[in-house]
XYZ file of C-alpha atoms in Angstrom:
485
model
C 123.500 54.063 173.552
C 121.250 56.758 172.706
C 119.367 59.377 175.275
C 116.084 57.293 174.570
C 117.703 53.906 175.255
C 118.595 54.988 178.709
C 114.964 56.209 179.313
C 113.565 52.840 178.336
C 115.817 51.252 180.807
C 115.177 53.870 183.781
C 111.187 52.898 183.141
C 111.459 49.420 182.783
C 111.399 48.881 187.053
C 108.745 46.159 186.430
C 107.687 44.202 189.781
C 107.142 40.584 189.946
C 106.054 38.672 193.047
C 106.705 35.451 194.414
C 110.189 34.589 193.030
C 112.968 32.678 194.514
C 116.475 32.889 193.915
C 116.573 31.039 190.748
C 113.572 32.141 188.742
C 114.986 35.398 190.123
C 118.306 34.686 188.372
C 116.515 33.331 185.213
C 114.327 36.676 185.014
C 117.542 38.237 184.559
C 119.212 36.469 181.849
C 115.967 36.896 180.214
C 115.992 40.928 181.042
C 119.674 40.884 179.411
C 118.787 39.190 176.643
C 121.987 36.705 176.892
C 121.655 33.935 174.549
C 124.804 32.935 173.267
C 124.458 30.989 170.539
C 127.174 28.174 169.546
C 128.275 30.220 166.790
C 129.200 33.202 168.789
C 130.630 31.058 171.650
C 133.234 29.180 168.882
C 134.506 32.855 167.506
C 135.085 33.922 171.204
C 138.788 34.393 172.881
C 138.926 32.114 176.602
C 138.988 35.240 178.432
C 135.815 36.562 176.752
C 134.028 32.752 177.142
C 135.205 32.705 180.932
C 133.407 36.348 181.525
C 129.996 35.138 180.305
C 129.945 31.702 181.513
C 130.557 33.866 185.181
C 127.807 35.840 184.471
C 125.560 33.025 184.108
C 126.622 30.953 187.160
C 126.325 34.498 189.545
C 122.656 34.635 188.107
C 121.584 30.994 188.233
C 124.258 29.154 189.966
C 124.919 31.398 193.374
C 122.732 30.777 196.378
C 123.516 33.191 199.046
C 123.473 31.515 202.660
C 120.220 31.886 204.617
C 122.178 33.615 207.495
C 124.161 36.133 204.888
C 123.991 39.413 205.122
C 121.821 41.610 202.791
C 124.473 42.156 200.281
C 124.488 38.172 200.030
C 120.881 38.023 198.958
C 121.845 40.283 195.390
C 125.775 38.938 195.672
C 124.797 37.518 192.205
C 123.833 40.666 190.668
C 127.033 41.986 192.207
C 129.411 39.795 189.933
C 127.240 39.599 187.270
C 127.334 43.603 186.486
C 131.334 43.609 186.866
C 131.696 40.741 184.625
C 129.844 42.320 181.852
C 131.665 45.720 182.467
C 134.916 43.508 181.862
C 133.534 42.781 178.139
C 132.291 46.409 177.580
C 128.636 45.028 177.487
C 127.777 48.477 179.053
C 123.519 48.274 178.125
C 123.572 44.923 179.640
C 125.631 46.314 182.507
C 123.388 49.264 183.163
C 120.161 47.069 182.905
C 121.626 45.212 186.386
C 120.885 48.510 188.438
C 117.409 47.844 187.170
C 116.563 44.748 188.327
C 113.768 43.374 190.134
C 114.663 42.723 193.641
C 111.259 41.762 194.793
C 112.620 38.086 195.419
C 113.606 39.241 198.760
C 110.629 41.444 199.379
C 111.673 44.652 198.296
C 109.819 47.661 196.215
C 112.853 48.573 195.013
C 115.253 48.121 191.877
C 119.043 47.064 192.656
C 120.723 50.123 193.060
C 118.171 52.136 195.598
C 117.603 48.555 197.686
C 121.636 48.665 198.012
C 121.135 52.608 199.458
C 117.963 51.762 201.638
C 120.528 48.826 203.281
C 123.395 51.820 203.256
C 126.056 49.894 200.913
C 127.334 53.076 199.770
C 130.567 51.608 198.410
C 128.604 48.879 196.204
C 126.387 51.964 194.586
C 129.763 53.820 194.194
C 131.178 50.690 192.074
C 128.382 50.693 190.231
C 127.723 53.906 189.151
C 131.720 54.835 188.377
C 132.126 51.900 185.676
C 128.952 53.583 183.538
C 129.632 56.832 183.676
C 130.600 58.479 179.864
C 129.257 55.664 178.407
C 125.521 56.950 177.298
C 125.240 60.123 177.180
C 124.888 63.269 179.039
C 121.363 62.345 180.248
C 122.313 58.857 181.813
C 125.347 60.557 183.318
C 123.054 63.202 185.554
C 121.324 60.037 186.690
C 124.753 58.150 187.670
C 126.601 61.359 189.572
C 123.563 62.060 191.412
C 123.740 58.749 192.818
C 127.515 59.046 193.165
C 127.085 62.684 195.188
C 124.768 61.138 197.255
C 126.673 57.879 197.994
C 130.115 59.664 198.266
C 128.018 62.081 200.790
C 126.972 58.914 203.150
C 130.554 57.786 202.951
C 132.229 61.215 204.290
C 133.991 61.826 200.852
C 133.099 65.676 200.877
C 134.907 66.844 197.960
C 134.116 63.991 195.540
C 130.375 64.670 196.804
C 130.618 68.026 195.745
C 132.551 67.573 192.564
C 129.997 64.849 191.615
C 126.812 67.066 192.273
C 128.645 69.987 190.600
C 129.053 68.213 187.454
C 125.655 66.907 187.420
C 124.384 70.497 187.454
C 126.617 71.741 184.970
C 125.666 68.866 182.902
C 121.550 69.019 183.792
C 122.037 72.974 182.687
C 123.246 72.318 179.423
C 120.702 69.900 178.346
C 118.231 71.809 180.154
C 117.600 68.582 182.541
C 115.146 70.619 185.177
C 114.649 68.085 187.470
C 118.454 67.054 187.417
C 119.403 70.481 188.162
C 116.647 70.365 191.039
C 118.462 67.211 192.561
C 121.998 68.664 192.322
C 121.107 72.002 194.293
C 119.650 69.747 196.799
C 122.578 67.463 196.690
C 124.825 70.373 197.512
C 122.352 71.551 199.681
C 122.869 68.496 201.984
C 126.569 68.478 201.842
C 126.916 72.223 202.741
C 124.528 71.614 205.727
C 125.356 68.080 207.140
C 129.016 67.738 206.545
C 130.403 71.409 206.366
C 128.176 73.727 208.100
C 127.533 75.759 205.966
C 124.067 76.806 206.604
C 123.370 79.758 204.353
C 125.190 78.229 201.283
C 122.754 75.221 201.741
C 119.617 77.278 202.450
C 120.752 78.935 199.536
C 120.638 75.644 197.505
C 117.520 74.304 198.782
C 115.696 76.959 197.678
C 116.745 76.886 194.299
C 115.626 73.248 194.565
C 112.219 74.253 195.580
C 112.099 76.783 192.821
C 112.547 74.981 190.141
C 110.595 71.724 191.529
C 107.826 74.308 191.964
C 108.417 75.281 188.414
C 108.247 71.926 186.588
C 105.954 70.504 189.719
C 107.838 67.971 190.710
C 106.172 67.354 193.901
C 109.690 65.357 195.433
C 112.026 67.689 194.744
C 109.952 69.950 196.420
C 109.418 67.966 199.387
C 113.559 67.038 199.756
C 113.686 70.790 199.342
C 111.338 71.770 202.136
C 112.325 68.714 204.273
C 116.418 70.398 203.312
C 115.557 73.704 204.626
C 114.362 72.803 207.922
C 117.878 70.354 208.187
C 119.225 73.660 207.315
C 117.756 75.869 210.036
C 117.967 72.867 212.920
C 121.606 72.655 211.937
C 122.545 75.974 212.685
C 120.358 76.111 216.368
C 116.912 77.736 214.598
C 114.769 75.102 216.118
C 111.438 77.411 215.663
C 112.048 77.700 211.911
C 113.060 73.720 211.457
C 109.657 72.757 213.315
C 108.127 75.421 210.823
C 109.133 73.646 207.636
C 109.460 70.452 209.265
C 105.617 69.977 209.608
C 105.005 71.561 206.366
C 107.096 69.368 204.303
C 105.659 66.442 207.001
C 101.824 67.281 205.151
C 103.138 66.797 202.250
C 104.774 63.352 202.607
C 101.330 62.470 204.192
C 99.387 64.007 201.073
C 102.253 62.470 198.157
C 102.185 58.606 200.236
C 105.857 59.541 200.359
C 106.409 56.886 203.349
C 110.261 57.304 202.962
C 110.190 60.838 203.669
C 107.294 60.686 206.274
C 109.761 58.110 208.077
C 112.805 60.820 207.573
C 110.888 63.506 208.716
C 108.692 62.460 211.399
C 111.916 61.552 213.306
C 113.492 65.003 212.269
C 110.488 66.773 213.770
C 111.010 64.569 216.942
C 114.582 65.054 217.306
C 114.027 69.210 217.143
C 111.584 68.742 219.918
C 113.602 66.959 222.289
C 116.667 69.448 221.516
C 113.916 72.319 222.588
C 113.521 70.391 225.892
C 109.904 69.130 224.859
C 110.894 65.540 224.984
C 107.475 63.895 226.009
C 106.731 65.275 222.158
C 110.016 63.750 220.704
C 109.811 60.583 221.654
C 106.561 59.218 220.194
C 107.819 60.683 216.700
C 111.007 59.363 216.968
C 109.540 55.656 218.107
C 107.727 55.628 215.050
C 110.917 56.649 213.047
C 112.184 53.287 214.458
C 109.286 51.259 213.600
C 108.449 52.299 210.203
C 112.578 51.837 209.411
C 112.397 48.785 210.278
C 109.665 47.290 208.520
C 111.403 49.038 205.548
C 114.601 47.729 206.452
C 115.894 50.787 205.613
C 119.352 51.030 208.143
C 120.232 54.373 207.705
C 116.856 55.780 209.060
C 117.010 52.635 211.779
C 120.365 54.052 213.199
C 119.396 57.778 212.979
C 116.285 56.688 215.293
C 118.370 54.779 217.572
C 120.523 58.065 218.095
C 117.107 59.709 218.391
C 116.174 57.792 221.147
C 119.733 58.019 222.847
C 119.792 61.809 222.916
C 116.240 61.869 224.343
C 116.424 60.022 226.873
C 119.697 61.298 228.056
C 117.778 64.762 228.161
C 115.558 62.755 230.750
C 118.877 62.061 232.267
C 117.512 58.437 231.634
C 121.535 57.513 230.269
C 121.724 54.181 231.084
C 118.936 53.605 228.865
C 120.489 56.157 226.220
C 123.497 54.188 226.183
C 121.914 51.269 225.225
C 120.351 53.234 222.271
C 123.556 54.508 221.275
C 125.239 51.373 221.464
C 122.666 49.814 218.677
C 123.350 52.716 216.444
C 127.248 52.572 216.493
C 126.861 48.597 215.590
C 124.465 49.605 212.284
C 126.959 52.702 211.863
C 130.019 50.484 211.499
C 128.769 48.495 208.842
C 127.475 51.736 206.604
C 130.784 52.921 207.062
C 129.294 56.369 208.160
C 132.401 58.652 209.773
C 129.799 61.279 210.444
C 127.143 59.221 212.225
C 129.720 57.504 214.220
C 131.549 60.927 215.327
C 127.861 62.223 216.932
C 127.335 58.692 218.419
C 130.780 58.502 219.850
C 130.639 61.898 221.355
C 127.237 61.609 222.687
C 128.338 58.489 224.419
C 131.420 60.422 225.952
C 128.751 63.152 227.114
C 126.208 60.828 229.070
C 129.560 59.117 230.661
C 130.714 62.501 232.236
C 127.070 63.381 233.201
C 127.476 60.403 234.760
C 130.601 61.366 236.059
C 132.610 58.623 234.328
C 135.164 60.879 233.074
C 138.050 58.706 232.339
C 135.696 56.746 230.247
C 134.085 59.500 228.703
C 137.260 60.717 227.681
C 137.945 57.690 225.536
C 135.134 57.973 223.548
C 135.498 61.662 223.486
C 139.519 61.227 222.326
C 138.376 58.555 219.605
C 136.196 61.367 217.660
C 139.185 64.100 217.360
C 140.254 61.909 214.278
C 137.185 61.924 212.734
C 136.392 65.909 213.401
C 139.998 66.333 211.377
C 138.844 64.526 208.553
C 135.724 66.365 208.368
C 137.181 69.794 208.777
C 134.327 69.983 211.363
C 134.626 73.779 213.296
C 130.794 72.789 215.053
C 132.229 69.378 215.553
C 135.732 70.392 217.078
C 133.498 72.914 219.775
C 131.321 70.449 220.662
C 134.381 67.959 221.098
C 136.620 70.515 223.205
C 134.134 71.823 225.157
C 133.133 68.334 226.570
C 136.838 66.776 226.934
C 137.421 70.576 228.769
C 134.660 69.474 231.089
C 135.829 65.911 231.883
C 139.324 67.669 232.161
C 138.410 70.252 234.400
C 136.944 67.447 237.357
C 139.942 65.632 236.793
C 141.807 68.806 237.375
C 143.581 68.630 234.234
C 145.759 72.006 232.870
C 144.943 70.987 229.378
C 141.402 71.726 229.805
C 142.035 75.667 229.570
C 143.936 75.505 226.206
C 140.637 73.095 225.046
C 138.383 76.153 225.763
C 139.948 78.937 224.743
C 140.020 77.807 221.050
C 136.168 76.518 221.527
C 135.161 80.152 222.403
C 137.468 81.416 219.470
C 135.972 79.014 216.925
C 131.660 80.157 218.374
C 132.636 83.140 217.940
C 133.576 82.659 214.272
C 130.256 80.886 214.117
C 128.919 83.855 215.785
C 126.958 80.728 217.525
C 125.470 82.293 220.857
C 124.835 78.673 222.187
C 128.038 77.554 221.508
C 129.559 80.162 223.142
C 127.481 79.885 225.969
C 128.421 76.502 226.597
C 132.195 77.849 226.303
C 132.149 80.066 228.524
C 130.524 77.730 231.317
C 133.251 75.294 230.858
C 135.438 77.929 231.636
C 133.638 78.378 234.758
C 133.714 74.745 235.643
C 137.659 74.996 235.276
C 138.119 78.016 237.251
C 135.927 76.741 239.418
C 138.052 73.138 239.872
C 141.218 75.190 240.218
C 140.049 76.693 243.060
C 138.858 80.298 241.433
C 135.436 80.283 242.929
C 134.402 84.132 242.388
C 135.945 84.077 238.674
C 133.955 80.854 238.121
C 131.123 82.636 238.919
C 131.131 85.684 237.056
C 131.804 83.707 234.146
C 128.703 81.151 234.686
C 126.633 84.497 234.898
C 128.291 85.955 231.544
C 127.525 82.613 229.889
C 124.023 82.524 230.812
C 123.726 86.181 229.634
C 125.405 84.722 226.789
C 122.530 82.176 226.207
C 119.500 82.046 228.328
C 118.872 78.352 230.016
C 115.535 78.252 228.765
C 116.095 78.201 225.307
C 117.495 75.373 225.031
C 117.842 71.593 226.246
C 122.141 72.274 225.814
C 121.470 75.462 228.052
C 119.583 73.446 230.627
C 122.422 71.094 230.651
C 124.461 74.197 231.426
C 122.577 75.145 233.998
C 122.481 71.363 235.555
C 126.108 71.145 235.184
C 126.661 74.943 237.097
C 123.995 73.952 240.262
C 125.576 71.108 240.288
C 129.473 72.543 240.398
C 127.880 75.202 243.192
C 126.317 73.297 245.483
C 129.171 70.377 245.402
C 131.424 73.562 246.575
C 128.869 75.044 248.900
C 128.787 71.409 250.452
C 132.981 71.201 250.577
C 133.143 74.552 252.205
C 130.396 73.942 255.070
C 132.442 70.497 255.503
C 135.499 72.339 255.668
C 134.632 75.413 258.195
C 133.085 72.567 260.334
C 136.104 71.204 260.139
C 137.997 74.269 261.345
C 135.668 74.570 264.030
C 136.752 71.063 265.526
């Protein structure tokens, strides 16, 4: 197929209301143009004649259950595409990611419904089978949907590859907006997954340079919206609420509702890490709301773990539990690793707050898997400093080793907060084994380290430490009363 064939088919997203299932299906074989006439069905081999007459019965036949999932409702689609990539009808094939999908009340064609519902794997299927078969142009389209998708799914290094190739590619054929969405692609994956926060500032901004350049107003929203993911990631919350409200405005002024959704609980979530949770919370509410009358799961979850984190910072846990515990059931059907590694281990932190530490630590031990997968280093502090701390009121030797590689690995980071937090779970162990003066000196050096006030983990810090204190002040007034006796 031609360059210009694929653009016909990328416009053709044509909306039509009020169908059910079946005129649904019809549209489609109408769309495909498949019309076999007797002649051609006499001439073909069984295997061929078995292929199509599949692809008709998923498009007119199937009836998904009313209680089926999403995936269900477009099952037909499904079966259809993979039968015609089976007889190399590759423009019919493509024209299935297309389709109308209003039937079930969507504004979306196939393949971005299957991404607002977070079936990552289905969009991978679907994009792998068409890629080399149209052209350099078609294949920016397909791996930026396959970085993206492989992203979601944890698969770093095929993310990267994919987004890689679709720059090289959008370079060559001087594709500006491709290029755009491949820096921003990379952009995501060097903030989200590795933490690497100048490489992806770095990448966003060559987003928003050349979306400036050719004024594509999205790009330069995703790359606005990237930089302030960028700057929250790596503990600059004054510079994430900076560009968070400015690319905010400009959802608002484009009717970008997606990225208003996205946003508006990014802003929120800043906030309540800042300690300014009676701001968070509204924002993050209406993350919830607005993702689910777009039934868009990913943003649905994200909210939920919103919520969670915010209300533990109330120390409201038993309601952030509950939050959490919605999240992890949407999270296990997206298939997420990351998502469920910061839900798991923000469970395991509200348990030991609530001094649950035998439970916490299962949650907490059920991450460390997931952190080696994803080559985590902000991860694998976050996860030794809190299994230290549950260690440490157990009285637990292990709990030292667990903290002397977290305050090796901030210091890499050159993370002040981190290491904060470090060296105050070394106080709380020193201050379990007995140490009390060393424990101490070392909650001093780790507020000196990083100031309480500057953040809702330093407040923590400093909760935890009064806390640790005053349970020890209590012991030894219980203990020289005891003497007295």
């Amino acid at each position: 197929m031609e360059f210009t064939d694929f653009k016909v088919i990328y416009n053709q997203q044509t909306m039509i209301d009020d169908l059910d299932f079946t005129t649904a299906g019809e549209l489609a074989i109408a769309n495909l143009e498949i019309n076999l006439m007797q002649s051609q069905l006499s001439t073909m081999s069984a295997w061929e004649f078995a292929h199509w007459i599949a692809v008709e019965n998923w498009l007119t036949d199937y009836t998904p259950d009313n209680n089926g999932t999403n995936l269900d409702k477009v099952r037909g689609y499904l079966e259809a595409f993979h039968h015609l990539c089976e007889l190399s009808e590759w423009e019919k094939a493509l024209k299935i990611l297309f389709l109308d999908t209003s039937f079930i009340g969507s504004e979306k064609v196939l393949h971005e419904q299957l991404f607002v519902w977070g079936y990552y794997q289905e969009q991978v299927n679907f994009y792998k089978r068409l890629l080399n078969k149209f052209g350099l142009e078609c294949d920016c389209f397909l791996l930026n949907g396959l970085g993206k998708a492989y992203g979601y799914l944890g698969k770093i290094e095929s993310a990267i590859l994919s987004h890689q190739e679709q720059l090289n590619i959008a370079t060559e054929i001087n594709n500006y907006v491709a290029q755009a969405q491949a820096h921003g692609g990379l952009g995501k994956i060097y903030d989200w997954q590795l933490e690497e926060h100048q490489k992806s500032i770095f990448h966003y901004q060559q987003q928003l340079e050349i979306s400036q350049k050719v004024h594509d107003h999205d790009q330069e929203l995703s790359a606005i919206s990237g930089i302030a993911s960028a700057y929250f990631m790596s503990l600059n919350y004054q510079q994430a609420i900076k560009f968070g409200k400015q690319s905010l405005l400009l959802a608002q002024i484009s009717h970008n509702l997606e990225k208003e959704i996205e946003i508006s609980g990014f802003i929120g979530i800043v906030y309540s890490q800042m300690g300014l949770v009676e701001k968070s919370i509204p924002l993050i509410k209406k993350q919830l709301s607005l993702s689910l009358q777009t039934g868009n799961k990913y943003q649905e979850h994200l909210a939920l773990s919103r919520l969670g984190i915010s209300y533990a910072n109330l120390q409201q846990y038993e309601i952030g539990i509950e939050y959490f515990q919605e999240a992890l059931k949407i999270i296990d059907v997206l298939g997420d690793p990351i998502s469920k590694y910061r839900i798991l281990l923000n469970m395991g932190v509200i348990y030991a707050q609530l001094g649950k530490y035998v439970l916490s630590l299962e949650f907490l031990l059920a991450t460390f898997n997931i952190v080696r997968i994803m080559d985590s280093k902000l991860g694998e502090i976050h996860y030794r400093i809190n299994i230290a701390f549950c260690y440490s009121f157990l009285r637990q030797p292990e709990a030292f080793e667990h903290l002397q590689i977290a305050i090796n690995l901030a210091k890499n980071l050159k993370s002040s907060e981190l290491l904060g937090l470090s060296f105050a779970g070394l106080a709380n162990y020193y201050w379990h084994q007995g140490n009390y003066i060393y424990g101490l000196i070392l909650i001093i050096k780790s507020f000196w380290i990083h100031p309480p006030w500057k953040s809702i983990n330093g407040r923590i810090m400093l909760r935890s430490a009064i806390k640790v204190i005053s349970n020890s002040v209590m012991f030894w007034k219980k203990d020289e009363i005891s003497s007295k006796l």
